[in-house]
Amino acid sequence: MTSTTATPETPGAHGADPDGRPALREGTTGSATLVVAPKHLASAFAEESGEAYPRVLATPALVGLLERACAAILVPALRAGEMSVGHRVQLVHGAPTAPGQMVRAKATLLRREKRLYVFEVEARDDAGVVATGEHSRAIVPAAAVEATALRRANGAEEAAR
């Protein structure tokens, strides 16, 4: 069974930023939870013959969970057609989590650096801390992200010719 939720935990919007979007308070928190399912295991990421990874929560799945906790905080600041995207992740994934265990991610808004929102992140399971780190996100037009990816893909195809 997989269970996921992402919610802001503390009210964060107050006033407006210079760009007109709702200002978010430093210290605003968000959370996301996940019950570790087979698709979240490191072993699920093996693609080549000879690759072997343990049947524990994979770091990429953990990063996704932490990103969701951060993204939940930014929802009040989004305008129509916008989304938040990850920019940087610094993470220490220091303890394994077994299948079936619940992992709780917590994000705390530390500061805004121009276009970037910087968060402290932590994940815990019933045994304690699983990971700690920092993550930054930017708010961008949703269509721009996909258009940029398409331009990059087309440019790569042309360069390969």
PDB file of C-alpha atoms in Angstrom:
ATOM      1  CA  MET A   1       0.000   0.000   0.000  1.00  0.00           C
ATOM      2  CA  THR A   2       1.234   3.473  -0.859  1.00  0.00           C
ATOM      3  CA  SER A   3       0.014   6.513   0.988  1.00  0.00           C
ATOM      4  CA  THR A   4       1.181   9.989   0.150  1.00  0.00           C
ATOM      5  CA  THR A   5       0.134  13.406   1.354  1.00  0.00           C
ATOM      6  CA  ALA A   6       1.701  16.825   1.093  1.00  0.00           C
ATOM      7  CA  THR A   7       0.377  19.740   3.100  1.00  0.00           C
ATOM      8  CA  PRO A   8       1.568  23.059   4.439  1.00  0.00           C
ATOM      9  CA  GLU A   9       1.507  22.818   8.227  1.00  0.00           C
ATOM     10  CA  THR A  10       1.758  26.438   9.281  1.00  0.00           C
ATOM     11  CA  PRO A  11       0.120  29.452   7.678  1.00  0.00           C
ATOM     12  CA  GLY A  12       2.810  31.094   5.631  1.00  0.00           C
ATOM     13  CA  ALA A  13       1.422  33.858   3.461  1.00  0.00           C
ATOM     14  CA  HIS A  14       1.414  37.390   4.811  1.00  0.00           C
ATOM     15  CA  GLY A  15       1.514  40.568   2.765  1.00  0.00           C
ATOM     16  CA  ALA A  16       3.105  40.549  -0.679  1.00  0.00           C
ATOM     17  CA  ASP A  17       6.601  40.277  -2.095  1.00  0.00           C
ATOM     18  CA  PRO A  18       7.948  43.027  -4.372  1.00  0.00           C
ATOM     19  CA  ASP A  19       6.897  40.902  -7.370  1.00  0.00           C
ATOM     20  CA  GLY A  20       3.295  40.941  -6.122  1.00  0.00           C
ATOM     21  CA  ARG A  21       2.988  37.317  -5.046  1.00  0.00           C
ATOM     22  CA  PRO A  22       2.010  36.485  -1.460  1.00  0.00           C
ATOM     23  CA  ALA A  23       5.013  36.739   0.852  1.00  0.00           C
ATOM     24  CA  LEU A  24       5.876  33.542   2.704  1.00  0.00           C
ATOM     25  CA  ARG A  25       7.158  33.669   6.251  1.00  0.00           C
ATOM     26  CA  GLU A  26      10.500  32.210   7.180  1.00  0.00           C
ATOM     27  CA  GLY A  27       9.798  29.269   9.465  1.00  0.00           C
ATOM     28  CA  THR A  28       6.725  28.122   7.528  1.00  0.00           C
ATOM     29  CA  THR A  29       6.633  24.322   7.523  1.00  0.00           C
ATOM     30  CA  GLY A  30       5.216  21.707   5.196  1.00  0.00           C
ATOM     31  CA  SER A  31       5.075  17.944   5.291  1.00  0.00           C
ATOM     32  CA  ALA A  32       4.644  14.904   3.121  1.00  0.00           C
ATOM     33  CA  THR A  33       4.334  11.241   4.065  1.00  0.00           C
ATOM     34  CA  LEU A  34       4.983   8.031   2.236  1.00  0.00           C
ATOM     35  CA  VAL A  35       4.520   4.357   3.017  1.00  0.00           C
ATOM     36  CA  VAL A  36       7.501   2.645   1.398  1.00  0.00           C
ATOM     37  CA  ALA A  37       6.221   0.455  -1.445  1.00  0.00           C
ATOM     38  CA  PRO A  38       8.155  -1.743  -3.901  1.00  0.00           C
ATOM     39  CA  LYS A  39       8.411   1.108  -6.438  1.00  0.00           C
ATOM     40  CA  HIS A  40      10.208   3.251  -3.809  1.00  0.00           C
ATOM     41  CA  LEU A  41      12.966   0.706  -3.121  1.00  0.00           C
ATOM     42  CA  ALA A  42      16.554   1.134  -4.255  1.00  0.00           C
ATOM     43  CA  SER A  43      16.324  -2.356  -5.766  1.00  0.00           C
ATOM     44  CA  ALA A  44      13.640  -1.045  -8.169  1.00  0.00           C
ATOM     45  CA  PHE A  45      16.234   1.268  -9.764  1.00  0.00           C
ATOM     46  CA  ALA A  46      18.469  -1.543 -11.040  1.00  0.00           C
ATOM     47  CA  GLU A  47      18.350  -1.522 -14.846  1.00  0.00           C
ATOM     48  CA  GLU A  48      21.546  -3.205 -16.011  1.00  0.00           C
ATOM     49  CA  SER A  49      22.671  -6.774 -15.553  1.00  0.00           C
ATOM     50  CA  GLY A  50      24.814  -7.043 -12.441  1.00  0.00           C
ATOM     51  CA  GLU A  51      23.358  -3.992 -10.706  1.00  0.00           C
ATOM     52  CA  ALA A  52      22.217  -4.803  -7.199  1.00  0.00           C
ATOM     53  CA  TYR A  53      20.692  -2.432  -4.688  1.00  0.00           C
ATOM     54  CA  PRO A  54      19.097  -3.126  -1.307  1.00  0.00           C
ATOM     55  CA  ARG A  55      15.369  -3.466  -0.650  1.00  0.00           C
ATOM     56  CA  VAL A  56      15.224  -0.196   1.317  1.00  0.00           C
ATOM     57  CA  LEU A  57      13.914   3.280   0.542  1.00  0.00           C
ATOM     58  CA  ALA A  58      15.848   4.660  -2.439  1.00  0.00           C
ATOM     59  CA  THR A  59      17.465   8.065  -2.193  1.00  0.00           C
ATOM     60  CA  PRO A  60      15.670   9.277  -5.378  1.00  0.00           C
ATOM     61  CA  ALA A  61      12.298   8.382  -3.837  1.00  0.00           C
ATOM     62  CA  LEU A  62      13.288  10.136  -0.616  1.00  0.00           C
ATOM     63  CA  VAL A  63      14.315  13.265  -2.522  1.00  0.00           C
ATOM     64  CA  GLY A  64      10.925  13.280  -4.256  1.00  0.00           C
ATOM     65  CA  LEU A  65       9.162  13.103  -0.896  1.00  0.00           C
ATOM     66  CA  LEU A  66      11.237  15.973   0.491  1.00  0.00           C
ATOM     67  CA  GLU A  67      10.551  18.038  -2.638  1.00  0.00           C
ATOM     68  CA  ARG A  68       6.816  17.527  -2.154  1.00  0.00           C
ATOM     69  CA  ALA A  69       7.020  18.836   1.422  1.00  0.00           C
ATOM     70  CA  CYS A  70       8.793  21.960   0.143  1.00  0.00           C
ATOM     71  CA  ALA A  71       6.431  22.409  -2.799  1.00  0.00           C
ATOM     72  CA  ALA A  72       3.430  22.325  -0.436  1.00  0.00           C
ATOM     73  CA  ILE A  73       4.749  25.456   1.279  1.00  0.00           C
ATOM     74  CA  LEU A  74       4.911  27.338  -2.018  1.00  0.00           C
ATOM     75  CA  VAL A  75       1.329  26.621  -3.131  1.00  0.00           C
ATOM     76  CA  PRO A  76      -0.071  29.897  -1.690  1.00  0.00           C
ATOM     77  CA  ALA A  77       2.479  31.885  -3.721  1.00  0.00           C
ATOM     78  CA  LEU A  78       1.677  30.235  -7.074  1.00  0.00           C
ATOM     79  CA  ARG A  79      -0.232  32.144  -9.728  1.00  0.00           C
ATOM     80  CA  ALA A  80      -2.314  30.518 -12.449  1.00  0.00           C
ATOM     81  CA  GLY A  81      -0.051  28.570 -14.807  1.00  0.00           C
ATOM     82  CA  GLU A  82       2.888  28.450 -12.391  1.00  0.00           C
ATOM     83  CA  MET A  83       4.576  25.619 -10.546  1.00  0.00           C
ATOM     84  CA  SER A  84       7.596  25.229  -8.351  1.00  0.00           C
ATOM     85  CA  VAL A  85      10.608  23.270  -9.558  1.00  0.00           C
ATOM     86  CA  GLY A  86      13.610  21.902  -7.722  1.00  0.00           C
ATOM     87  CA  HIS A  87      16.904  23.702  -8.154  1.00  0.00           C
ATOM     88  CA  ARG A  88      19.381  22.202  -5.690  1.00  0.00           C
ATOM     89  CA  VAL A  89      19.404  19.321  -3.232  1.00  0.00           C
ATOM     90  CA  GLN A  90      22.014  18.774  -0.528  1.00  0.00           C
ATOM     91  CA  LEU A  91      21.180  15.664   1.429  1.00  0.00           C
ATOM     92  CA  VAL A  92      22.623  13.207   3.906  1.00  0.00           C
ATOM     93  CA  HIS A  93      20.601   9.977   3.611  1.00  0.00           C
ATOM     94  CA  GLY A  94      21.993   8.421   6.752  1.00  0.00           C
ATOM     95  CA  ALA A  95      19.664   5.548   7.647  1.00  0.00           C
ATOM     96  CA  PRO A  96      17.767   2.863   5.704  1.00  0.00           C
ATOM     97  CA  THR A  97      13.979   2.457   5.804  1.00  0.00           C
ATOM     98  CA  ALA A  98      12.344  -0.941   5.218  1.00  0.00           C
ATOM     99  CA  PRO A  99       9.372  -1.650   2.935  1.00  0.00           C
ATOM    100  CA  GLY A 100       6.030  -0.959   4.574  1.00  0.00           C
ATOM    101  CA  GLN A 101       7.406   1.701   6.919  1.00  0.00           C
ATOM    102  CA  MET A 102       6.000   5.230   6.925  1.00  0.00           C
ATOM    103  CA  VAL A 103       8.410   8.062   6.220  1.00  0.00           C
ATOM    104  CA  ARG A 104       7.508  11.596   7.248  1.00  0.00           C
ATOM    105  CA  ALA A 105       9.215  14.510   5.536  1.00  0.00           C
ATOM    106  CA  LYS A 106       9.257  17.979   7.025  1.00  0.00           C
ATOM    107  CA  ALA A 107      10.367  21.135   5.245  1.00  0.00           C
ATOM    108  CA  THR A 108      10.975  24.528   6.840  1.00  0.00           C
ATOM    109  CA  LEU A 109      11.335  27.693   4.766  1.00  0.00           C
ATOM    110  CA  LEU A 110      14.668  29.247   5.727  1.00  0.00           C
ATOM    111  CA  ARG A 111      14.888  32.217   3.369  1.00  0.00           C
ATOM    112  CA  ARG A 112      14.350  33.598  -0.100  1.00  0.00           C
ATOM    113  CA  GLU A 113      17.372  34.314  -2.293  1.00  0.00           C
ATOM    114  CA  LYS A 114      16.063  36.320  -5.253  1.00  0.00           C
ATOM    115  CA  ARG A 115      14.034  33.740  -7.232  1.00  0.00           C
ATOM    116  CA  LEU A 116      14.964  30.801  -5.002  1.00  0.00           C
ATOM    117  CA  TYR A 117      13.182  29.610  -1.889  1.00  0.00           C
ATOM    118  CA  VAL A 118      15.572  27.732   0.413  1.00  0.00           C
ATOM    119  CA  PHE A 119      14.329  25.026   2.787  1.00  0.00           C
ATOM    120  CA  GLU A 120      15.741  22.897   5.586  1.00  0.00           C
ATOM    121  CA  VAL A 121      14.502  19.330   5.129  1.00  0.00           C
ATOM    122  CA  GLU A 122      14.329  16.283   7.369  1.00  0.00           C
ATOM    123  CA  ALA A 123      12.837  12.824   6.961  1.00  0.00           C
ATOM    124  CA  ARG A 124      12.002  10.437   9.787  1.00  0.00           C
ATOM    125  CA  ASP A 125      10.610   6.951  10.149  1.00  0.00           C
ATOM    126  CA  ASP A 126       9.525   5.220  13.364  1.00  0.00           C
ATOM    127  CA  ALA A 127      13.155   4.488  14.257  1.00  0.00           C
ATOM    128  CA  GLY A 128      14.325   8.118  13.962  1.00  0.00           C
ATOM    129  CA  VAL A 129      16.024  10.447  11.518  1.00  0.00           C
ATOM    130  CA  VAL A 130      16.473   9.056   8.003  1.00  0.00           C
ATOM    131  CA  ALA A 131      17.844  12.133   6.244  1.00  0.00           C
ATOM    132  CA  THR A 132      18.659  15.818   6.698  1.00  0.00           C
ATOM    133  CA  GLY A 133      19.597  18.518   4.251  1.00  0.00           C
ATOM    134  CA  GLU A 134      18.711  21.601   2.303  1.00  0.00           C
ATOM    135  CA  HIS A 135      16.645  22.089  -0.848  1.00  0.00           C
ATOM    136  CA  SER A 136      15.920  25.111  -2.995  1.00  0.00           C
ATOM    137  CA  ARG A 137      13.031  25.667  -5.398  1.00  0.00           C
ATOM    138  CA  ALA A 138      11.968  28.352  -7.859  1.00  0.00           C
ATOM    139  CA  ILE A 139       8.520  29.374  -9.016  1.00  0.00           C
ATOM    140  CA  VAL A 140       8.297  29.329 -12.813  1.00  0.00           C
ATOM    141  CA  PRO A 141       5.691  29.294 -15.583  1.00  0.00           C
ATOM    142  CA  ALA A 142       4.717  25.638 -16.058  1.00  0.00           C
ATOM    143  CA  ALA A 143       4.799  25.858 -19.861  1.00  0.00           C
ATOM    144  CA  ALA A 144       8.313  27.345 -19.803  1.00  0.00           C
ATOM    145  CA  VAL A 145       9.797  24.280 -18.110  1.00  0.00           C
ATOM    146  CA  GLU A 146       8.489  21.899 -20.751  1.00  0.00           C
ATOM    147  CA  ALA A 147       9.324  24.291 -23.607  1.00  0.00           C
ATOM    148  CA  THR A 148      12.905  24.566 -22.363  1.00  0.00           C
ATOM    149  CA  ALA A 149      13.214  20.788 -22.097  1.00  0.00           C
ATOM    150  CA  LEU A 150      11.906  20.409 -25.655  1.00  0.00           C
ATOM    151  CA  ARG A 151      14.341  23.050 -26.987  1.00  0.00           C
ATOM    152  CA  ARG A 152      17.195  21.293 -25.223  1.00  0.00           C
ATOM    153  CA  ALA A 153      16.138  17.928 -26.644  1.00  0.00           C
ATOM    154  CA  ASN A 154      15.885  19.367 -30.159  1.00  0.00           C
ATOM    155  CA  GLY A 155      19.269  21.035 -29.778  1.00  0.00           C
ATOM    156  CA  ALA A 156      20.816  17.750 -28.649  1.00  0.00           C
ATOM    157  CA  GLU A 157      19.311  15.983 -31.655  1.00  0.00           C
ATOM    158  CA  GLU A 158      20.697  18.625 -34.030  1.00  0.00           C
ATOM    159  CA  ALA A 159      24.135  18.480 -32.386  1.00  0.00           C
ATOM    160  CA  ALA A 160      24.186  14.705 -32.803  1.00  0.00           C
ATOM    161  CA  ARG A 161      23.637  14.966 -36.570  1.00  0.00           C
TER     162      ARG A 161
END
